[in-house]
Tab-separated table of C-alpha atoms and ligand atoms in Angstrom:
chain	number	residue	atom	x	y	z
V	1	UNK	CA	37.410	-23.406	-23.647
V	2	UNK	CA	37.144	-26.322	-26.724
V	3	UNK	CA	37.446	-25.349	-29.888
V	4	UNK	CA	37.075	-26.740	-33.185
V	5	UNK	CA	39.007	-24.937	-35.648
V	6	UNK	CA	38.111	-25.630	-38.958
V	7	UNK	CA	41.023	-24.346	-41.760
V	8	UNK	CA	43.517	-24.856	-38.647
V	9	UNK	CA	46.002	-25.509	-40.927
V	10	UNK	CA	45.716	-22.701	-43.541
V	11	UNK	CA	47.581	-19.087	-42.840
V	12	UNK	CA	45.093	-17.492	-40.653
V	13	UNK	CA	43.767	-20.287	-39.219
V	14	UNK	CA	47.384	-21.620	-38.008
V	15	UNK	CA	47.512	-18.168	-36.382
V	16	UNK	CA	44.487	-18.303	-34.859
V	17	UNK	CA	44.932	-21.676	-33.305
V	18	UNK	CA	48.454	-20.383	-31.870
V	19	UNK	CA	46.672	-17.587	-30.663
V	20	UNK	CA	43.983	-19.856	-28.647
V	21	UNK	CA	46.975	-22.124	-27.215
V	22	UNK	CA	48.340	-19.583	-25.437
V	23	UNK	CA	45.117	-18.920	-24.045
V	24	UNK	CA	45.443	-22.195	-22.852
V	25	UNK	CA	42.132	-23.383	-25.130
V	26	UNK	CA	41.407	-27.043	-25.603
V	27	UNK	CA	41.729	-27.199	-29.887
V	28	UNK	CA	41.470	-29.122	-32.252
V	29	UNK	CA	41.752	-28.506	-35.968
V	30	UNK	CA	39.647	-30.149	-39.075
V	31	UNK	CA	41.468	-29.506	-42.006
V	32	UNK	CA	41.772	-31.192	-45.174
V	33	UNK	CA	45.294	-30.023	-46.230
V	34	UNK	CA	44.561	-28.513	-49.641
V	35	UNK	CA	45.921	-25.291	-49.026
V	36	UNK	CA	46.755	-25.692	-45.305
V	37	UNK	CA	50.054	-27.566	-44.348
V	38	UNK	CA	51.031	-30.148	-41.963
V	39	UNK	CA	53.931	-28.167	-40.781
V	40	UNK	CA	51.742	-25.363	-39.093
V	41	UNK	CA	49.755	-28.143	-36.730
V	42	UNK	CA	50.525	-27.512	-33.290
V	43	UNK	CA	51.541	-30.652	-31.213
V	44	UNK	CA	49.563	-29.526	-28.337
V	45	UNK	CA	46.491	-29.357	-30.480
V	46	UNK	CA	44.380	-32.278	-31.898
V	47	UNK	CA	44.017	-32.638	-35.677
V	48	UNK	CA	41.439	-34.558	-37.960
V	49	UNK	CA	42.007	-34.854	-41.384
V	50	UNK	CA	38.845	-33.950	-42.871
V	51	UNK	CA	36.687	-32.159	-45.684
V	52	UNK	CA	33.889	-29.146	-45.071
V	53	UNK	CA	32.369	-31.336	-47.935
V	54	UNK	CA	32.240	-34.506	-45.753
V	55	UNK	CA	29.562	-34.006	-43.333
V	56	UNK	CA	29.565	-37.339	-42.325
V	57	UNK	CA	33.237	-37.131	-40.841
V	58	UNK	CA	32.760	-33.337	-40.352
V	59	UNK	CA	29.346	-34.245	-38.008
V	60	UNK	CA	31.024	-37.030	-36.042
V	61	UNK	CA	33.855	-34.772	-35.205
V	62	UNK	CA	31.509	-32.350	-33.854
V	63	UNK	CA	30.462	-34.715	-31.589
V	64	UNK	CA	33.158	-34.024	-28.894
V	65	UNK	CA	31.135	-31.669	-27.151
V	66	UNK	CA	32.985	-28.450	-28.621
V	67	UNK	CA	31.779	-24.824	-26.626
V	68	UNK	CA	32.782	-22.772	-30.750
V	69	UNK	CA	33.929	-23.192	-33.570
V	70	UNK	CA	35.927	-21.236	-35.644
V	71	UNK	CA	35.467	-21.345	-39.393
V	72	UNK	CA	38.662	-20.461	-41.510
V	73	UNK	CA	37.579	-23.055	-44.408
V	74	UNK	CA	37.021	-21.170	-47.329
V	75	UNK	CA	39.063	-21.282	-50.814
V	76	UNK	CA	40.159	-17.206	-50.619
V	77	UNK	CA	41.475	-16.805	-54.561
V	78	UNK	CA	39.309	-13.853	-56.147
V	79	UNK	CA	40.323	-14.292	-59.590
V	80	UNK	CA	40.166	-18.154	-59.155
V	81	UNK	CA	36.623	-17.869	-57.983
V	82	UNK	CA	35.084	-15.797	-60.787
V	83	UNK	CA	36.490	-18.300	-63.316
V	84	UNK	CA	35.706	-21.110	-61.224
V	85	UNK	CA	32.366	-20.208	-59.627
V	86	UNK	CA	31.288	-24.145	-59.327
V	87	UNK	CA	34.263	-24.925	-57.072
V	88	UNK	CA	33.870	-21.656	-54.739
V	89	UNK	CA	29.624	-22.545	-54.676
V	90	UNK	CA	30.612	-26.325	-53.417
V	91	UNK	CA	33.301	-25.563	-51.122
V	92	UNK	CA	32.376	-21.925	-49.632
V	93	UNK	CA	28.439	-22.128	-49.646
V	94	UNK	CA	27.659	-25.998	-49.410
V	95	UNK	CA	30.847	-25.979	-46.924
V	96	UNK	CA	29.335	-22.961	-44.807
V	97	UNK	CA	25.574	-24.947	-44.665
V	98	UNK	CA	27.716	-28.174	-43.365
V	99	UNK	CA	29.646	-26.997	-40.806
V	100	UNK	CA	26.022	-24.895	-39.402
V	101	UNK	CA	24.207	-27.699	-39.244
V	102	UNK	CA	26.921	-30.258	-37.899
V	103	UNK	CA	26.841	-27.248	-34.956
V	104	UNK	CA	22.942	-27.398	-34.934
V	105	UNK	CA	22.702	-31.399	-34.872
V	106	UNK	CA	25.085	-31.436	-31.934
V	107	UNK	CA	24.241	-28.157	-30.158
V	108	UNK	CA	27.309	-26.030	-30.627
V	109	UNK	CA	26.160	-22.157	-29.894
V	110	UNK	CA	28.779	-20.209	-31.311
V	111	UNK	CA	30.656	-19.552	-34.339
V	112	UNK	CA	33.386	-17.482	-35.309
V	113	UNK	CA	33.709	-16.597	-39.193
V	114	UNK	CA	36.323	-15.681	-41.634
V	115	UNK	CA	34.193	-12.703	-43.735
V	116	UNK	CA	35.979	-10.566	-45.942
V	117	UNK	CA	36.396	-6.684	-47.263
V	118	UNK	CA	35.445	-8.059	-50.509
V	119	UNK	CA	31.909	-8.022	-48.855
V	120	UNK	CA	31.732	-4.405	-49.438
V	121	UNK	CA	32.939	-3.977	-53.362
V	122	UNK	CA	33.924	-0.897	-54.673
V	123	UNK	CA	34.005	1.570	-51.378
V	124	UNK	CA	31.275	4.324	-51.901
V	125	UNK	CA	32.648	6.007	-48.618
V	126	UNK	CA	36.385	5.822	-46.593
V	127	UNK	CA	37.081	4.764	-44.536
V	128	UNK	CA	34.394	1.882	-45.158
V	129	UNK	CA	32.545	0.754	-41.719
V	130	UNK	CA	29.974	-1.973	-41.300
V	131	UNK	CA	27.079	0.084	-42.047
V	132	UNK	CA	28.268	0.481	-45.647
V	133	UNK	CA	26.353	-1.328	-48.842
V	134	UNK	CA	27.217	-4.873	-49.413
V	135	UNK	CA	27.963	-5.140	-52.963
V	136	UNK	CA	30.895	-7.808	-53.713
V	137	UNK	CA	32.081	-7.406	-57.040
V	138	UNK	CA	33.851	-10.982	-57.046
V	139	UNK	CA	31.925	-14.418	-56.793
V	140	UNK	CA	34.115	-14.760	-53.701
V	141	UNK	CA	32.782	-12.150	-51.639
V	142	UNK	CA	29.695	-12.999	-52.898
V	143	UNK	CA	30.050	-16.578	-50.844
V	144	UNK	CA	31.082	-14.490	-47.632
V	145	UNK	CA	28.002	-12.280	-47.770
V	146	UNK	CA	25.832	-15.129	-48.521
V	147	UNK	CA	27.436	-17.048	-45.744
V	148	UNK	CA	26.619	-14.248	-43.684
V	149	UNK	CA	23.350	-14.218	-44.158
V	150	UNK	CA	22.854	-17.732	-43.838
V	151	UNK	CA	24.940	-17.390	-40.346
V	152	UNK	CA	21.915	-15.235	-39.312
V	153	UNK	CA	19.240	-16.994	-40.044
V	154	UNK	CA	20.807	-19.900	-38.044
V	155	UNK	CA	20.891	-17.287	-35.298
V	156	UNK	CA	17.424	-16.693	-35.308
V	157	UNK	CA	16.203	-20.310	-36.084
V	158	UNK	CA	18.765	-22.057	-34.157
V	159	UNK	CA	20.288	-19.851	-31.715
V	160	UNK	CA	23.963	-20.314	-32.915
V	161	UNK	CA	25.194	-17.506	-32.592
V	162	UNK	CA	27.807	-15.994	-34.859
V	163	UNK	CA	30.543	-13.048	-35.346
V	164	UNK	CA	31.371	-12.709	-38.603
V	165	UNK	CA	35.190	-10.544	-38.803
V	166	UNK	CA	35.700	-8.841	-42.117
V	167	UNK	CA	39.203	-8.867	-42.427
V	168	UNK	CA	40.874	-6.132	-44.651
V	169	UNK	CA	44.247	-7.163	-46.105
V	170	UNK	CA	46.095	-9.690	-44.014
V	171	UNK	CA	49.664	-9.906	-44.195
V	172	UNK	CA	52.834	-10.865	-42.255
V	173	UNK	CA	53.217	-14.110	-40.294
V	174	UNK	CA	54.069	-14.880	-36.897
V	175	UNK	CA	57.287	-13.139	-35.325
V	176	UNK	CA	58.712	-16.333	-33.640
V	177	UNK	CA	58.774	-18.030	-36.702
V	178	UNK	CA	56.486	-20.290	-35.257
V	179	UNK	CA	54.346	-20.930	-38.502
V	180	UNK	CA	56.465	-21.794	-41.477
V	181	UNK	CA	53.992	-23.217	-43.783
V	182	UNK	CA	53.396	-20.567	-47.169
V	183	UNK	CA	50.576	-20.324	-49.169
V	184	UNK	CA	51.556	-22.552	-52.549
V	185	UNK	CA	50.311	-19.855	-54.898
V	186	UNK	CA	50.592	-16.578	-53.792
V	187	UNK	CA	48.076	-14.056	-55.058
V	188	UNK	CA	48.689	-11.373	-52.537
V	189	UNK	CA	51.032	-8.474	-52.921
V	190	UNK	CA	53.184	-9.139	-50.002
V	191	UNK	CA	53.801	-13.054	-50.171
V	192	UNK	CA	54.794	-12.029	-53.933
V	193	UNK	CA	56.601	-9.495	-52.946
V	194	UNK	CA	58.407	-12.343	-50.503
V	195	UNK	CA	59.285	-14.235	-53.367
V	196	UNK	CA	60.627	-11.329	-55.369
V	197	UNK	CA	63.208	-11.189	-51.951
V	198	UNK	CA	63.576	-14.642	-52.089
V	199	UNK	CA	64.833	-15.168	-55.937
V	200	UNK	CA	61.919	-17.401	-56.980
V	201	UNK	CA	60.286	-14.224	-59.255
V	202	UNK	CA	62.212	-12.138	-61.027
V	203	UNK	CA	60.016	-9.009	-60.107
V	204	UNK	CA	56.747	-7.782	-58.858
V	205	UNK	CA	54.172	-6.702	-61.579
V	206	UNK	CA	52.532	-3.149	-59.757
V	207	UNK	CA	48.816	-2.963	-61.086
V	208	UNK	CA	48.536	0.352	-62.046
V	209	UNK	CA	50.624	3.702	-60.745
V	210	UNK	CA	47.851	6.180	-62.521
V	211	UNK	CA	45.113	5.926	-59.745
V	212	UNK	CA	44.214	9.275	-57.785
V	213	UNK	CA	45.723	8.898	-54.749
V	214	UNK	CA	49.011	10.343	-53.356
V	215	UNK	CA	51.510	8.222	-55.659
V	216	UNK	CA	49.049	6.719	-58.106
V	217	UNK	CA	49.062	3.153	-56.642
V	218	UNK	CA	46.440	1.380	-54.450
V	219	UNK	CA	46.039	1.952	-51.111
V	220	UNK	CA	44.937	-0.865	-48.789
V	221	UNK	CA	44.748	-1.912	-45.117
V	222	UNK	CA	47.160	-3.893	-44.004
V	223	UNK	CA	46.916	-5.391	-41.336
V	224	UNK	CA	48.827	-8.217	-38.750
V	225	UNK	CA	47.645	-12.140	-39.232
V	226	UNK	CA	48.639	-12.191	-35.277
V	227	UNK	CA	46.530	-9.462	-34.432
V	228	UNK	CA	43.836	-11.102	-36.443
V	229	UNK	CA	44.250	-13.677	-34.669
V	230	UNK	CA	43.644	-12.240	-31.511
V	231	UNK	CA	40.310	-10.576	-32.657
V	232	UNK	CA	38.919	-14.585	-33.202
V	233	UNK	CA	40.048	-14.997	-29.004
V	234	UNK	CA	38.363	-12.262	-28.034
V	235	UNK	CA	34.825	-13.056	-30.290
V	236	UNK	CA	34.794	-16.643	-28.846
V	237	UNK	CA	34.774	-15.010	-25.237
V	238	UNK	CA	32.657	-12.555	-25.711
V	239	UNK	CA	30.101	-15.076	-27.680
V	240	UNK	CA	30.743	-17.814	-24.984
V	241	UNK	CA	29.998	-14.463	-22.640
V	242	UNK	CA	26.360	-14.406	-23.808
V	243	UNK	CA	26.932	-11.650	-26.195
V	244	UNK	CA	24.679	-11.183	-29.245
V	245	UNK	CA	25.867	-12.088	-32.654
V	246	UNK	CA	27.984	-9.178	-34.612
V	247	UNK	CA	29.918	-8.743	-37.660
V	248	UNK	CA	33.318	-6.724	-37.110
V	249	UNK	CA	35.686	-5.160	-39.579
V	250	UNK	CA	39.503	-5.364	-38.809
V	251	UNK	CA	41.822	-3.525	-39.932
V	252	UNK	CA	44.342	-0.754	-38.819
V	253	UNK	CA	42.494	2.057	-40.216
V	254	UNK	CA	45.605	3.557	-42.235
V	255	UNK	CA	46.318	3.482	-45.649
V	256	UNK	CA	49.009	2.231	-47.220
V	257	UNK	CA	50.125	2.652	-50.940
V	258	UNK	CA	51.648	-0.625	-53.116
V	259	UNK	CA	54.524	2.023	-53.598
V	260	UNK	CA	54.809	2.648	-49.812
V	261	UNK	CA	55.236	-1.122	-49.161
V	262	UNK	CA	57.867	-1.397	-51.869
V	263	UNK	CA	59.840	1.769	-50.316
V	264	UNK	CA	59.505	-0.053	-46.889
V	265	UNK	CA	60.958	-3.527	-48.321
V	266	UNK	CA	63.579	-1.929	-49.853
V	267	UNK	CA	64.506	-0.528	-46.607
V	268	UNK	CA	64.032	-3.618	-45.121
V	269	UNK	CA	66.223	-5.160	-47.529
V	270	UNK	CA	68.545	-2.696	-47.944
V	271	UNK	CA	68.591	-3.059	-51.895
V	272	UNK	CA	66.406	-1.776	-54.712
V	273	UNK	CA	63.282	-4.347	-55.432
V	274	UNK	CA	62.829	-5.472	-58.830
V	275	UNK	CA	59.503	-4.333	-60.360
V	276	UNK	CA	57.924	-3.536	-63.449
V	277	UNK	CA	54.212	-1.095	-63.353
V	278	UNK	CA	51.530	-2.946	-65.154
V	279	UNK	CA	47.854	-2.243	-66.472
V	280	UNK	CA	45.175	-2.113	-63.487
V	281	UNK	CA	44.178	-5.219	-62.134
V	282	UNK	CA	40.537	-5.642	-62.805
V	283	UNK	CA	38.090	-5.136	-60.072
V	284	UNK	CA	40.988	-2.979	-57.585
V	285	UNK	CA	39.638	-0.166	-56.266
V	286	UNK	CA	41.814	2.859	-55.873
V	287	UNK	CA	41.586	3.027	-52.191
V	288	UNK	CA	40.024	0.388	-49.392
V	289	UNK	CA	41.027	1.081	-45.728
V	290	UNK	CA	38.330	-0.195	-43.040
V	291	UNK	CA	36.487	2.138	-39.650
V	292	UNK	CA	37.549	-0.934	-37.144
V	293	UNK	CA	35.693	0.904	-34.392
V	294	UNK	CA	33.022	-1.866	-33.552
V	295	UNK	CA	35.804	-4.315	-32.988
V	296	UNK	CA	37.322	-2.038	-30.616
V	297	UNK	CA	34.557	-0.988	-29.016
V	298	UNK	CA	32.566	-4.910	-28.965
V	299	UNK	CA	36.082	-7.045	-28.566
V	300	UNK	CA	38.094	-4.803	-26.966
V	301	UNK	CA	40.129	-5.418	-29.859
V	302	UNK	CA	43.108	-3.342	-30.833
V	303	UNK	CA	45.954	-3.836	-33.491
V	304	UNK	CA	49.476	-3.797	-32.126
V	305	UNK	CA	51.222	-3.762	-35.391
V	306	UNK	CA	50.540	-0.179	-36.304
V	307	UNK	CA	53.882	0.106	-38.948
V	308	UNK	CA	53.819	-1.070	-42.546
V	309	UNK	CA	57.660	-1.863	-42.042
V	310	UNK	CA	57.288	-4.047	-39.033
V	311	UNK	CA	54.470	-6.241	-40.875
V	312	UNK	CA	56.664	-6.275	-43.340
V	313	UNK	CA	59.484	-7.726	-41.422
V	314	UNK	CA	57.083	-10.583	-40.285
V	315	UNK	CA	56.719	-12.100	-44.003
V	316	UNK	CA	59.924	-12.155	-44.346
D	1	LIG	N1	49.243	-5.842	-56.205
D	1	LIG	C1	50.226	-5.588	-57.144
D	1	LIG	N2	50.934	-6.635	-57.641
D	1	LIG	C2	50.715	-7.915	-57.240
D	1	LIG	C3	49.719	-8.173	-56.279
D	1	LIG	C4	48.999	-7.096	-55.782
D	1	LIG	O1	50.448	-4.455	-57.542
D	1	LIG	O2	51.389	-8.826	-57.750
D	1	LIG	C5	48.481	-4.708	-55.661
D	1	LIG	C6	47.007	-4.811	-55.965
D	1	LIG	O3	46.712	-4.226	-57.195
D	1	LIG	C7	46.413	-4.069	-54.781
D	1	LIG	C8	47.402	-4.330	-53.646
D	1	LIG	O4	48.603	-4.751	-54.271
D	1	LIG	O5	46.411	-2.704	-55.041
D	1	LIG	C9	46.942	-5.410	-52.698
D	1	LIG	O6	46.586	-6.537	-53.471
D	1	LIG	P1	46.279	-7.950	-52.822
D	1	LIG	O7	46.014	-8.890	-53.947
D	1	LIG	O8	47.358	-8.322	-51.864
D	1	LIG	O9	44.996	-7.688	-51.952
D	1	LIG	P2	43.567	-7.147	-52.392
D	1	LIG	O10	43.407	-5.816	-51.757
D	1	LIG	O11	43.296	-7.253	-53.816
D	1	LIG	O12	42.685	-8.287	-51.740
D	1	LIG	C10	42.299	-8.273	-50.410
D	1	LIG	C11	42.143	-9.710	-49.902
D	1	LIG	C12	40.993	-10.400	-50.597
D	1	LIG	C13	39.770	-9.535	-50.587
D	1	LIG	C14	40.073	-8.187	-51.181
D	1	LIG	C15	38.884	-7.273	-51.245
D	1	LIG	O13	43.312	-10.446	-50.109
D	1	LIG	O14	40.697	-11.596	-49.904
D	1	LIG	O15	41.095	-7.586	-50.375
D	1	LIG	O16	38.583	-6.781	-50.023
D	1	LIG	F1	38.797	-10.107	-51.341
């Protein structure tokens, strides 16, 4: 199996290429570096230095006869991107029509994509499942449903096909230790909540402890980067199989509250965590945990980390 695995370097793309290794895939990663790291390349894979934005290096590497391609390529900051909608339009959408028709031009069939929760908005129904009403409230997951969209009409007009995987809220990192490169600017509870451990913050800001749910903070679905990683293994198989393009939710299907994670680091830790309850974070909705039945059922795709504490562990 040769793969290109574009965002190689990044968090879940560093995962995902571990995860094909061991499969014993032939990859190779296309990653510019901005938010990926040179520390999570694996020797035994091949790495070009490249930009989603540079089709002419991005088409020329796509030339090496690759069977899918995984696209992990996207800037992921939701705050950053409704402040910023130029940068998320150029990179995420412009980005997204590159690496499709680099596939086209050279007559790679299938594509694995990085889609998002933030596809759905504020849940109308819980636990949320694919069938639910795309309405992203962020200009984010409005460049993963358009990328969607666009990944279908390629389907039908070029016969790549696709599997889009909406994750729901990765966390934790690889339990060997394997992958040692952080995100730079953390916007994501745990990773902040790894710094808190770590000294570099003083505390953790909670966003809101007044919602309606069983302690007042959100509840989210959290679930393994490794067992995301799997998930991308099993939809280049089954698209390599001759299976028809899908989009998949993953997550663990069980809710878990901001105060719940805190009450498992401190366990963790064995200490009291520093932390200070704020105002509600704009655009958070009280509760988002994802039906991952599809993925089951399509990828044979089940997660193994089932406990908040043992995720926890992971990051950190
Ligand atoms: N939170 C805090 N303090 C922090 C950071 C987060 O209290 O410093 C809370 C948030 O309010 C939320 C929960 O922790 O209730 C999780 O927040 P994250 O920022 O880690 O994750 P989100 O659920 O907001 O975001 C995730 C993905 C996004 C995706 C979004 C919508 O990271 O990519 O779900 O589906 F867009």
């Amino acid at each position: 199996m040769k793969v290109l695995v574009i965002g190689g370097a990044g968090y879940i793309g560093s995962h995902v290429v571990k995860a094909l290794l061991a499969d014993h895939a032939d990859v190779t990663v296309y990653d510019d570096l901005s938010s990926g790291h040179k520390i999570n390349l694996f020797p035994a894979a091949h790495f070009v230095e490249g930009n989603i934005l540079d089709y002419g290096q991005l088409e020329k590497t796509m030339r090496q006869g690759f069977e899918a391609v995984v696209h992990l390529a996207a800037k992921k900051a939701v705050g950053e991107s409704m402040i910023n909608p130029e940068l998320y339009a150029e990179n995420n959408l412009l980005g997204a029509v590159h690496i499709l028709n680099a596939m086209a031009q050279n007559n790679v069939k299938a594509l694995v994509f990085s889609s998002s929760a933030a596809v759905y908005g504020m849940p109308e129904y819980l636990p949320v499942d694919e069938k639910h009403p795309l309405n992203p409230i962020s200009f984010y997951g409005f460049t993963k449903q358009e990328t969607e969209r666009l990944m279908d009409w390629y389907d039908r007009l070029k016969g790549i096909k696709y599997t889009a995987l909406r994750y729901f809220n990765a966390a934790g990192y690889d339990a060997s230790g394997a992958i040692k490169g952080r995100d730079r600017h953390p916007q994501n509870l745990l990773p902040i909540i790894k710094e808190v451990v770590d000294g570099k913050r003083q505390y953790l800001s909670v966003f809101g402890n007044d919602y309606e749910t069983r302690d007042g903070t959100c509840i989210r679905d959290y679930v393994h980067v490794s067992d995301l990683a799997d998930a991308h293994v099993s939809a280049i198989k089954r698209l390599l199989a001759g299976r028809p393009s899908g989009i998949f939710n993953l997550g663990t299907s069980q809710g878990v509250s901001v105060k719940e994670v805190i009450d498992a680091t401190e366990r963790i830790i064995g200490k009291p965590l520093p932390v200070r309850f704020e105002e509600h974070r704009l655009g958070d909705p009280a509760v988002l945990v994802a039906a991952s039945d599809l993925a089951e059922s399509e990828l044979g795709w089940k997660p193994r980390y089932t406990l908040i504490d043992d995720i926890i562990r992971t990051e950190l």
